[in-house]
XYZ file of C-alpha atoms in Angstrom:
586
model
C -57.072 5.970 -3.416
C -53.711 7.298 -2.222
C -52.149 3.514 -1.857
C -53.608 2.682 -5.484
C -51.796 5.799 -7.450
C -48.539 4.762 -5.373
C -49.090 1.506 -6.806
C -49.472 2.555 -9.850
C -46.667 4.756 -9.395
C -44.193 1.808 -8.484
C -45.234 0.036 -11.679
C -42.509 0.787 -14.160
C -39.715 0.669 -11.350
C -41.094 -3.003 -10.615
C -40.761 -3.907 -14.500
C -37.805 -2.444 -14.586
C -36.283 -4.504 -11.408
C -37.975 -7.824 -12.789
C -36.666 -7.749 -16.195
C -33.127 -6.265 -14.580
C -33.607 -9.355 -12.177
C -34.424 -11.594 -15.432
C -31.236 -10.532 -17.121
C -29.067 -11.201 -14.531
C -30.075 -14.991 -13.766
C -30.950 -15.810 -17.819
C -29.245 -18.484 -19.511
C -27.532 -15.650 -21.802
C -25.900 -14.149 -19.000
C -24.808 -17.160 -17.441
C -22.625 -17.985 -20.607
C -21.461 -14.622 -20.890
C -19.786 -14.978 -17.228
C -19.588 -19.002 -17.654
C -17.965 -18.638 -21.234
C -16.978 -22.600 -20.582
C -20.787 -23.442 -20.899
C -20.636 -21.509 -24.400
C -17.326 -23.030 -25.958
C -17.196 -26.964 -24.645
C -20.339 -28.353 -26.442
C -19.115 -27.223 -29.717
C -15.967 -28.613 -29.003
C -14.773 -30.434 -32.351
C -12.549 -33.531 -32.568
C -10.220 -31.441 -35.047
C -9.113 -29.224 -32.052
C -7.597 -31.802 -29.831
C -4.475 -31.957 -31.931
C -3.505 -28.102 -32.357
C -4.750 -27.037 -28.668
C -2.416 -30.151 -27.473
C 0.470 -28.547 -29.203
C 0.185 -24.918 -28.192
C -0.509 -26.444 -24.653
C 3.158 -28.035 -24.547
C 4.420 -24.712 -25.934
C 3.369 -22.585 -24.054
C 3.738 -25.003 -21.248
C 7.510 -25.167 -21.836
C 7.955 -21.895 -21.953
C 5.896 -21.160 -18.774
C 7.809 -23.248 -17.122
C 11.187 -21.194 -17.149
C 9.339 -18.036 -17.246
C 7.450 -19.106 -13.768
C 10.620 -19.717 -12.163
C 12.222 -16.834 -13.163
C 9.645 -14.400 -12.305
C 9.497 -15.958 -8.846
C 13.298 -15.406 -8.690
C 12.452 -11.451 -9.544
C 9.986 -11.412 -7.038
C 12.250 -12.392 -4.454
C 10.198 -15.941 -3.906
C 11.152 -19.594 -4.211
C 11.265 -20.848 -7.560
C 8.015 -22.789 -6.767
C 5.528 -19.851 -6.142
C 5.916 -18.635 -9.929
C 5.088 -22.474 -10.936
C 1.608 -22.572 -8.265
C 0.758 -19.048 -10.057
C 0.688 -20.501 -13.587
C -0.923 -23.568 -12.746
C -4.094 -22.231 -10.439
C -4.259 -19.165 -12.581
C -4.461 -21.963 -15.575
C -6.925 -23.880 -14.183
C -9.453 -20.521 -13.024
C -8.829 -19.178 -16.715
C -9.766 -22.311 -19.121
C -14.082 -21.605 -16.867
C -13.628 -17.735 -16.904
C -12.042 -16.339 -19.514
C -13.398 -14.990 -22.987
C -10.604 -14.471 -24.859
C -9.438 -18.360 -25.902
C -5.733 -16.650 -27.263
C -4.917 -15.160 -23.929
C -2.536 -17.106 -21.439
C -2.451 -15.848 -17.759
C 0.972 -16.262 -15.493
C 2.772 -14.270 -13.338
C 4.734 -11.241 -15.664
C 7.826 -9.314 -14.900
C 6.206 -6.031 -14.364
C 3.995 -7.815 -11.341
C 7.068 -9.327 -10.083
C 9.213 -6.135 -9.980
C 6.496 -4.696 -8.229
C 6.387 -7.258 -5.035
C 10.005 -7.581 -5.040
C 10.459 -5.030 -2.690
C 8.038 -6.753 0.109
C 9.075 -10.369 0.021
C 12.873 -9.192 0.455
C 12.214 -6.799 3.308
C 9.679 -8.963 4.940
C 8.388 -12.082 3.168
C 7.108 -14.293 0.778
C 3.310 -13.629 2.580
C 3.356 -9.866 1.673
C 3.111 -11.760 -2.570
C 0.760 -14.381 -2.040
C -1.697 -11.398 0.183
C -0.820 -8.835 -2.619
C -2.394 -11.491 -5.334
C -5.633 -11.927 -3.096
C -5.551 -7.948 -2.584
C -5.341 -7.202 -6.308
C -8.116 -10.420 -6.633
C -10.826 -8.949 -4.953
C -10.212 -5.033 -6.205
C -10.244 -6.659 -9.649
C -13.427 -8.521 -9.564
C -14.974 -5.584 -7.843
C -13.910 -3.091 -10.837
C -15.378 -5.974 -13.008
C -18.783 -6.562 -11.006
C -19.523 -2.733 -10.846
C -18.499 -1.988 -14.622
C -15.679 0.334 -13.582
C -12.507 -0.850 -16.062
C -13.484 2.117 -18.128
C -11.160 3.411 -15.352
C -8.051 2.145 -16.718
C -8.300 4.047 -19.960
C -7.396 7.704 -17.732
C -4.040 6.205 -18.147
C -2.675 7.144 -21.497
C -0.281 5.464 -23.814
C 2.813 7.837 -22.803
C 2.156 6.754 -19.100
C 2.140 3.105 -19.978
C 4.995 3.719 -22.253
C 7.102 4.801 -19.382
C 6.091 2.386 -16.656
C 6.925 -0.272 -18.800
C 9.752 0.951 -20.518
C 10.912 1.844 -16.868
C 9.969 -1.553 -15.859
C 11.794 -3.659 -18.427
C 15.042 -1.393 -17.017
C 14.940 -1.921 -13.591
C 14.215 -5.767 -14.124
C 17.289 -5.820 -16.157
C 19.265 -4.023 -13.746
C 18.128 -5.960 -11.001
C 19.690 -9.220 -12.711
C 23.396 -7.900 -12.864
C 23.810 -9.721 -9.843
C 23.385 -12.773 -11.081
C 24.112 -12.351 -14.272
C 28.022 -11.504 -13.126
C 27.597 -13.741 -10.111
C 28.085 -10.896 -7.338
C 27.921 -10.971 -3.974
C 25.393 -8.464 -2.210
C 22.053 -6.958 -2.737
C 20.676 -7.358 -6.207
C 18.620 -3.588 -4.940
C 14.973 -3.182 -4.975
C 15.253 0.554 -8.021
C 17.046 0.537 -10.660
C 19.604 3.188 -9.258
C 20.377 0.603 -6.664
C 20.977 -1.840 -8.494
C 23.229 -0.258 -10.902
C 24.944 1.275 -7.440
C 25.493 -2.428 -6.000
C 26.478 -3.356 -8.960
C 29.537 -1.278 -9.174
C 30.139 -1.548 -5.406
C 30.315 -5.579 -6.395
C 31.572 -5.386 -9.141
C 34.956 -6.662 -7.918
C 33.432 -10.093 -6.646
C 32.273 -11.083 -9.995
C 32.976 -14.406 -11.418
C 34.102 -15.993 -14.721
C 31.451 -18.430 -14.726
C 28.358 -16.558 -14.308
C 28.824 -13.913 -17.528
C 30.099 -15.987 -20.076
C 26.929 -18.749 -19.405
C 24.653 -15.545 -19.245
C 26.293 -13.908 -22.628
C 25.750 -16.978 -24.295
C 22.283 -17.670 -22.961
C 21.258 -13.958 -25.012
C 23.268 -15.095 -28.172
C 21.340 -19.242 -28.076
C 17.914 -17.174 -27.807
C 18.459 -14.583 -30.712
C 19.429 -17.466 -32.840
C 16.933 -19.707 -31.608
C 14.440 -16.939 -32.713
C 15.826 -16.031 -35.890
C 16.083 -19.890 -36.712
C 12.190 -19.953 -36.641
C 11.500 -17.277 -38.968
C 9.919 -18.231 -42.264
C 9.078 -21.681 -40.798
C 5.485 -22.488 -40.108
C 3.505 -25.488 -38.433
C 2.224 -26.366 -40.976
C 5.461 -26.500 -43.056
C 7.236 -29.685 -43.439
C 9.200 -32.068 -40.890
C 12.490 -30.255 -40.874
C 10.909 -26.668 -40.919
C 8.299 -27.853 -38.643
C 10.762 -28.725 -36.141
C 12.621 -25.583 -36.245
C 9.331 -23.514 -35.764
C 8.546 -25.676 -32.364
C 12.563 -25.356 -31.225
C 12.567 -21.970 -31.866
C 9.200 -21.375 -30.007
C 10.642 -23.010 -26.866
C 13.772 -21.922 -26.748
C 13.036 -20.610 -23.341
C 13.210 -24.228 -21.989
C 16.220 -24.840 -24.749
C 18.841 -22.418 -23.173
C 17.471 -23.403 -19.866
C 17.549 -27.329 -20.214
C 21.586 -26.366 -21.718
C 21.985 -24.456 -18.843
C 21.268 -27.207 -16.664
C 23.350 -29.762 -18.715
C 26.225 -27.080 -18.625
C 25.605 -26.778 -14.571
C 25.733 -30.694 -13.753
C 28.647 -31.258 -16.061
C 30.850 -29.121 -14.309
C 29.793 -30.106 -11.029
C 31.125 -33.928 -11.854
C 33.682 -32.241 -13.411
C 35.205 -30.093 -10.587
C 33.088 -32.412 -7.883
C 31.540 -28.629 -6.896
C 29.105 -25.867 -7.803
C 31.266 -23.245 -9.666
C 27.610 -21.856 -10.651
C 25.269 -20.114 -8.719
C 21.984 -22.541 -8.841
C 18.539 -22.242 -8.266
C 18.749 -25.184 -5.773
C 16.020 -26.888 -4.328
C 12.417 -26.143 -5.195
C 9.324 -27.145 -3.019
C 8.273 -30.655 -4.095
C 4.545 -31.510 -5.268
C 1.710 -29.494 -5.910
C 0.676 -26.246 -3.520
C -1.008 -26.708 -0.560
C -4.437 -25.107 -0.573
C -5.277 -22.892 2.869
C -6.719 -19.492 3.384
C -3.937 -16.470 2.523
C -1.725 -15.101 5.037
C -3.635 -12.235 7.359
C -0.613 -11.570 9.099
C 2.621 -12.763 8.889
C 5.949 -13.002 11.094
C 8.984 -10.999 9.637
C 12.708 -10.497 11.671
C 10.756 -12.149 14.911
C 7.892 -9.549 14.228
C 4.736 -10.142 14.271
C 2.496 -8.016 11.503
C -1.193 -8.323 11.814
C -3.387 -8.187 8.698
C -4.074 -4.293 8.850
C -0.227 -3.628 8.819
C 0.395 -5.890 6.022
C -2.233 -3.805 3.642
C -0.263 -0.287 5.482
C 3.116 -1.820 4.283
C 1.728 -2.528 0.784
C 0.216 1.049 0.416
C 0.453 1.960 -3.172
C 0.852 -1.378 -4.209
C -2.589 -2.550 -3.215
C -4.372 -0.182 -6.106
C -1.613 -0.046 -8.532
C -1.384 -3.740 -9.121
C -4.934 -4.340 -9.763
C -4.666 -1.117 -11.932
C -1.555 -2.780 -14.193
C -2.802 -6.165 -14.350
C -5.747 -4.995 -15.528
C -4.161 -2.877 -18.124
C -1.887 -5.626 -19.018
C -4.856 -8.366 -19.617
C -7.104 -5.818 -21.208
C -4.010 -4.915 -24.070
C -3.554 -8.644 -24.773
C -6.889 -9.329 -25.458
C -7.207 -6.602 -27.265
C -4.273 -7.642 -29.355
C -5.147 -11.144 -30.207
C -9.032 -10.947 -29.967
C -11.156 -11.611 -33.394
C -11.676 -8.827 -34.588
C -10.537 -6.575 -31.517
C -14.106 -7.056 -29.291
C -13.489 -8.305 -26.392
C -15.800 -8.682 -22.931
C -13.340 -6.758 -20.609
C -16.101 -6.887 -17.800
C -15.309 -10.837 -18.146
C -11.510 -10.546 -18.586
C -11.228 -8.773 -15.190
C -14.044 -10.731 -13.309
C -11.717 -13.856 -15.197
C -8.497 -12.150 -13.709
C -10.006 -11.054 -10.481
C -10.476 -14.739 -9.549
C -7.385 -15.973 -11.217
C -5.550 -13.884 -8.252
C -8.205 -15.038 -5.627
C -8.598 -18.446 -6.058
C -4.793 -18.426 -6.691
C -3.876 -16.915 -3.362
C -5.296 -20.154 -1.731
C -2.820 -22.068 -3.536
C 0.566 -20.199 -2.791
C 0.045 -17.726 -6.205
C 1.873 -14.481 -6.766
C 0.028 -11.738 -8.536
C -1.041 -12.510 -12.114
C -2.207 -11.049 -15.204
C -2.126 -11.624 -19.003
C 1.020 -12.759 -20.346
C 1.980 -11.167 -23.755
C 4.524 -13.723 -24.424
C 3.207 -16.839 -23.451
C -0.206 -15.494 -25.514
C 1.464 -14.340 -28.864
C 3.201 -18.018 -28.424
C -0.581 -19.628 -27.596
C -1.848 -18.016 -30.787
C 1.215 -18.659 -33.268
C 1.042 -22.103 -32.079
C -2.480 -22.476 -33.967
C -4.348 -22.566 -30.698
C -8.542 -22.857 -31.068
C -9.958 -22.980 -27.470
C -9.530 -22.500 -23.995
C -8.549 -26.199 -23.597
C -4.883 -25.270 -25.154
C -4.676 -24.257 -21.252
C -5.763 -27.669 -19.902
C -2.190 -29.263 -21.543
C -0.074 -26.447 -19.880
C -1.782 -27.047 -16.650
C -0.774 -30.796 -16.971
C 2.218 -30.452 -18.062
C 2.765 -27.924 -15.052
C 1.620 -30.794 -12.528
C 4.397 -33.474 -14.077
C 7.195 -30.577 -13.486
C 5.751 -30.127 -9.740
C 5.737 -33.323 -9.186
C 8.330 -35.573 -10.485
C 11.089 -32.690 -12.292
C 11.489 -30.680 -9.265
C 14.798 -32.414 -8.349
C 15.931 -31.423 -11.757
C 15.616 -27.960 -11.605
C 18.024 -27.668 -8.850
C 20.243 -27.650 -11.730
C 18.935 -24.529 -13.369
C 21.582 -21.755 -13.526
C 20.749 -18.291 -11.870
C 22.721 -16.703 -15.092
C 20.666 -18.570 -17.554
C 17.388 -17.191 -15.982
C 18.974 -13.543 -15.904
C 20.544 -14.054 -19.969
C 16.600 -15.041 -20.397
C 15.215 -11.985 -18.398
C 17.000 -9.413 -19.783
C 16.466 -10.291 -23.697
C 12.752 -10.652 -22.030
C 13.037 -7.213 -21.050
C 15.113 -5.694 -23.927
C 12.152 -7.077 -26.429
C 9.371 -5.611 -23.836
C 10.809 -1.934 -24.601
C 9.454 0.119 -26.986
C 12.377 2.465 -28.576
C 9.976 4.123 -31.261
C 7.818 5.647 -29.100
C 10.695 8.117 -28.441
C 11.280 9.278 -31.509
C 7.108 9.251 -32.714
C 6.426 11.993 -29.436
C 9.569 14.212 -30.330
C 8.369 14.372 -33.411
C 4.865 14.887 -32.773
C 4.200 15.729 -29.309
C 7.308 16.715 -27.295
C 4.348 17.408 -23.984
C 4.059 13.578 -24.095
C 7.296 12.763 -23.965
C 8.479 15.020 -21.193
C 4.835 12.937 -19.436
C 7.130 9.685 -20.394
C 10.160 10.421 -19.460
C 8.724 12.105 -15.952
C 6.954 8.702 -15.600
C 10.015 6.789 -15.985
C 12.386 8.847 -13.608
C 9.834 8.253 -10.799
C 9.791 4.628 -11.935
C 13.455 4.469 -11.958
C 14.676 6.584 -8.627
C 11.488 6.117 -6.411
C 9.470 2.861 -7.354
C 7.304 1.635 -9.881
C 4.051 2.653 -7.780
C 5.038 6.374 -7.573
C 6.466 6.473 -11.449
C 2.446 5.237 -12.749
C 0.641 7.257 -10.272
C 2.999 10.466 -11.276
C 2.243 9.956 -14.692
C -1.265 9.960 -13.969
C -1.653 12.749 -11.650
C 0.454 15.026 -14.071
C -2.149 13.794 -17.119
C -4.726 15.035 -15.145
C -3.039 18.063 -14.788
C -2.533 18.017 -18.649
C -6.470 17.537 -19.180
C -7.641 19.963 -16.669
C -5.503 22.479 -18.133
C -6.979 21.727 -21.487
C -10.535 21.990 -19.629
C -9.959 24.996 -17.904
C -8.205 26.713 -21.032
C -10.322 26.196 -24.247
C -9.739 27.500 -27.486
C -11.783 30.766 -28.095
C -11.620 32.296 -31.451
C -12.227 35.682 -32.475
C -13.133 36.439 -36.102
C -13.592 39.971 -37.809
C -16.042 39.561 -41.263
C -15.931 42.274 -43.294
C -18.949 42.408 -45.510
C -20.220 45.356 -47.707
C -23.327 45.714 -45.463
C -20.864 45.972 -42.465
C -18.273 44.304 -39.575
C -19.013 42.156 -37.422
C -16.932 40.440 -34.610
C -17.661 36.222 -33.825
C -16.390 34.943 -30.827
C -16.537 30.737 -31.964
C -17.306 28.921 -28.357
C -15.695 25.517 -27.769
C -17.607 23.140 -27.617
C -17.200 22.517 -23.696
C -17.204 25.813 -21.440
C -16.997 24.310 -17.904
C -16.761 26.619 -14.936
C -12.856 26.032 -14.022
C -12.516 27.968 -17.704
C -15.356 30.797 -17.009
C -13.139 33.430 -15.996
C -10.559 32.514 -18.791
C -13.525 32.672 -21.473
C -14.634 36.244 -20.339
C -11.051 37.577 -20.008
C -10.596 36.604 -23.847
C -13.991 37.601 -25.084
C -13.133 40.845 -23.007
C -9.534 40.887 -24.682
C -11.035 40.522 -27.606
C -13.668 42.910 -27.749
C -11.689 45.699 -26.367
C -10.235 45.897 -29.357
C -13.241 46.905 -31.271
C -14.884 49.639 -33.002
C -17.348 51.396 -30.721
C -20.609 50.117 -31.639
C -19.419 47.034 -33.930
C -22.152 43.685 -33.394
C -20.441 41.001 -31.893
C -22.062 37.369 -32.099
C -21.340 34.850 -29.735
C -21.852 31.960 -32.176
C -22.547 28.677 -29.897
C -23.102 26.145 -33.088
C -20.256 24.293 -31.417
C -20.902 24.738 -28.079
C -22.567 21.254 -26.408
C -21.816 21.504 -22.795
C -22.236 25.081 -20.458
C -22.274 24.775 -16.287
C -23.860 27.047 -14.484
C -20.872 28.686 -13.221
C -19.963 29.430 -16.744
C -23.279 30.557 -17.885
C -23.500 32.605 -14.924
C -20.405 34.412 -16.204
C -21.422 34.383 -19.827
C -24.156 35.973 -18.676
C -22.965 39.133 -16.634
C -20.491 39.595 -20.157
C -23.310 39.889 -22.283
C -24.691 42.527 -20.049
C -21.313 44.650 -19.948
C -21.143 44.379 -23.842
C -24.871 44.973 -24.399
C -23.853 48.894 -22.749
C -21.244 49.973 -25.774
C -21.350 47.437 -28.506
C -24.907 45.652 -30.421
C -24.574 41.861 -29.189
C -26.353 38.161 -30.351
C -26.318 34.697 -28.955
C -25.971 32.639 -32.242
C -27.438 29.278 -32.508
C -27.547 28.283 -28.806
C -29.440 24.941 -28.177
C -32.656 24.795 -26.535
C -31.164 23.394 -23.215
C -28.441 26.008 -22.751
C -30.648 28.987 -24.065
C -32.882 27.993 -21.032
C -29.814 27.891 -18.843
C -28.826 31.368 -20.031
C -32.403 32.933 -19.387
C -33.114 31.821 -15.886
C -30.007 33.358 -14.777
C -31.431 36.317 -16.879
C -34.491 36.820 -19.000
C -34.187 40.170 -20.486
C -32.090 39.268 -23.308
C -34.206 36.548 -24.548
C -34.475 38.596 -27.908
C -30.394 38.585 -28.153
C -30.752 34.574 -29.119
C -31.068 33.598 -32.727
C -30.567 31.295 -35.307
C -28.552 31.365 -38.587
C -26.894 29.434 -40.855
C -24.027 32.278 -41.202
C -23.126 35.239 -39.210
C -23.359 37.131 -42.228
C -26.896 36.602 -42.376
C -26.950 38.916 -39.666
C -26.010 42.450 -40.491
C -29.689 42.933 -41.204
C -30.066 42.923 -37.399
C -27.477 45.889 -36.796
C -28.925 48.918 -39.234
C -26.569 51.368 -36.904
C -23.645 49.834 -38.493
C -24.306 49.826 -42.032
């Protein structure tokens, strides 16, 4: 009888497991994590055309981008080229959003700089497979909801911060200096002046005029659409790729002085690994300065770094989709299970750290984009710069890529934001500007995780101080004093809320009802209802008291901790309704 009621008893959490079980391996499910399976059968003929033409570009604009970000990072020219084109591949299967293009960024860069130059190019490719795997656990287990504990003054900073110090770290080659470019932003503007006596003619006057082709280039586009005629047409796809413009000049400008002068008087990318990546497992350990460093050290040295980049290419990915999903619904379970294995898969293949790209995706969308195979032409036209324009790109000038980074990073910042919290909320922007002098003087990592450990501080401060208000109604059948509860009473805030009520009441007419109106009040600990409690009783001695409109759940919490005041709990629609209760005081 015993193993039949057990049986019985295991019933529901066998349904429950079965149709849990059934979910998981349905046909549904596998095109919500598949999303290619959902998309490629309705494929129409119509979309060839348009995703052909975003694919180019956005492929000739990843391009230049790839390479420069590599040159942030500290890594051959190459590694930001493998990132786009694995990341690519992984993202036209996985992802949901078909607007969203996935690369290496600046930000995710900045933020491996540091390791590649003081050890090597390893510490990137293991920091991609790190962030990988964190990233498609967060996804798996349903944790991104994470991410939004970082608010919009935090992000504000860090990138704002970021855009900075990848700015300043492109003075070097921007004047064509000798020494460290610096891995902050107060070293680089310290080398810089250091330098700044080994700077060359050259350098800033191709740089300068790299910013002044691409604000033209952009303001040439404007008004023009692609579906405009031949001449406007044409302007609207030059002035879309007029990352690879100023580049491709750049290069013409480079080899025409070298036959010229029959030298280099530019500083050049040079030569850039040959053919596609070669696929083997990522580094778990690495030698650095005849050194040794075994897998365990590698994840020591990257510290921070190992959370925080998951954290901001999450962030990042989440934002764009966000931005140019229909409608604003997106699947971010599937973006970061998409993103996750963009960075795992890619660390087999040479990658850096990835994310979303918000230029390359604004680009992919303007360009009339309408699936996920917009990503298939990039990816191609990826492999034919791999493999047969490699020798060309020796050509590329280190000062065009910095002119190109740093309007990159001027356009990233946001300047209103400033003004908005010093109107509005001058907290937040002493939050921001804390953020960003820990990005600036101490590292990226530190500046985010400041921000968020002093927004904690912010909300538990909130928490543990909630607003109590204390009313006096005067009414011709008498006073009474209501104390409004919040609607959250936790038990960091239980000795605040009795010191106010206390406050409060001490300020009262002997023998004046006070009401403890709890209409609002949703959430009570035990803590806090132990303390509510034991101030009831102390009032109950000198002044007439009632527990207004309490739910059913807290007045239950209140009465095991004590019972004898079960009568004090009742139920109006007004306090006034009351003063019938207190005949004393009429």
């Amino acid at each position: 009888m015993t193993i039949i009621t057990e049986e019985i008893r295991d019933r529901p959490y066998r349904r429950k497991a079965k149709k849990c079980l059934q979910n998981t391996c349905s046909t549904q499910m596998l095109k919500k994590r598949l999303p290619v399976i959902g998309w490629l059968p309705k494929y129409k003929a119509e979309y060839i055309i348009q995703d052909f033409i975003a694919g180019i570009t956005v492929g000739l604009t990843a391009i230049p981008q790839g390479i420069a970000y590599a040159v942030i990072a500290g890594l051959s020219p190459e590694h930001g080229l493998y990132a786009s084109l694995t990341s690519g591949i992984v993202y036209v299967f996985f992802g949901s959003c078909y607007n969203v293009t996935v690369g290496p960024t600046a930000i995710l860069a900045a933020m491996t700089a540091r390791y590649v130059t003081d050890y090597s190019a390893d510490f990137a490719i293991l920091a991609a497979f790190l962030a990988g795997v964190f990233i498609l656990l967060l996804g798996v287990l349903n944790l991104g909801f994470l991410v939004e504990f970082i608010s919009m003054p935090v992000i504000s900073g860090f990138t704002n911060a970021a855009a900075l110090q990848i700015a300043a770290s492109q003075l070097k080659s921007y004047f064509g200096l000798k020494g460290s470019s610096g891995n902050y932003f107060s070293e680089s503007v310290y080398n810089f002046f250091v330098n700044i006596k080994t700077a060359k003619i050259w350098e800033p006057v191709l740089a300068t005029s790299t910013i002044i082709m691409l604000i033209l280039l952009k303001k040439m586009g404007e008004g023009c659409k692609r579906t405009d005629g031949f001449f406007k047409k044409t302007r609207w796809f030059v002035s879309l790729s007029r990352n690879a413009v100023v580049v491709v000049v750049g290069m013409i400008i480079a080899y025409v002085l070298k036959v010229i002068y029959d030298s280099e008087p530019l500083i050049l990318i040079g030569d850039i690994g040959n053919g596609l990546p070669t696929f083997s497992w990522p580094p778990f350990g690495t030698v650095a300065g005849n050194q040794t460093i075994s897998f365990i050290e590698m994840v020591q040295i990257l510290g921070f770094q190992s959370v925080v980049i998951p954290f901001v290419a999450i962030l990042e990915t989440v934002a764009i989709a966000k931005a140019f999903a229909e409608g604003g619904r997106i699947d971010a379970t599937q973006e970061m299970i998409a993103i996750g294995l963009c960075n795992i898969i890619g660390s087999f293949g040479q990658s850096m750290p990835i994310t979303g790209s918000f230029t390359r995706t604004a680009l992919n969308h303007v360009s009339g984009v309408k699936t996920p195979a917009g990503g298939i032409t990039k990816v191609l036209l990826l492999v034919i710069a791999l493999t047969y324009l490699t020798d060309t790109f020796y050509y590329i000038p280190k000062a065009s890529l910095a002119g190109l980074i740093i309007t990159a990073m001027f356009s990233m910042m946001d300047y209103q934001i400033f003004v908005s919290l010093w109107q509005n909320s001058k907290r937040e922007l002493l939050l921001l500007l804390a953020t960003m002098i820990m990005c600036l003087f101490f590292g990226l990592e530190y500046g985010i995780v400041t921000g968020i450990l002093l927004e904690a501080l912010f909300l538990l401060y909130n928490v543990a101080r909630p607003a109590v208000e204390v009313q006096l109604l005067k009414c011709e059948k008498g006073d009474l004093m209501v104390v409004n509860l919040c609607e959250n009473v936790s038990y960091c805030a239980a000795e605040y809320v009795r010191q106010k009520i206390f406050r409060a009441t001490s300020k009262a007419v002997s023998n004046i009802p006070i009401v403890l109106n709890g209409g609002n009040l949703k959430k009570l600990d035990f803590t806090a209802a132990f303390n509510l409690m034991a101030i009831i009783k102390d009032l109950d001695k000198t002044n007439p008291i009632i527990l207004l409109n309490f739910n059913v759940d807290l007045k239950k919490l209140c009465l095991n901790i004590d019972s004898s005041f079960e009568s004090k709990f009742v139920y109006a629609s007004s306090p006034l309704e009351l003063t019938d209760v207190f005949p004393k005081n009429v």
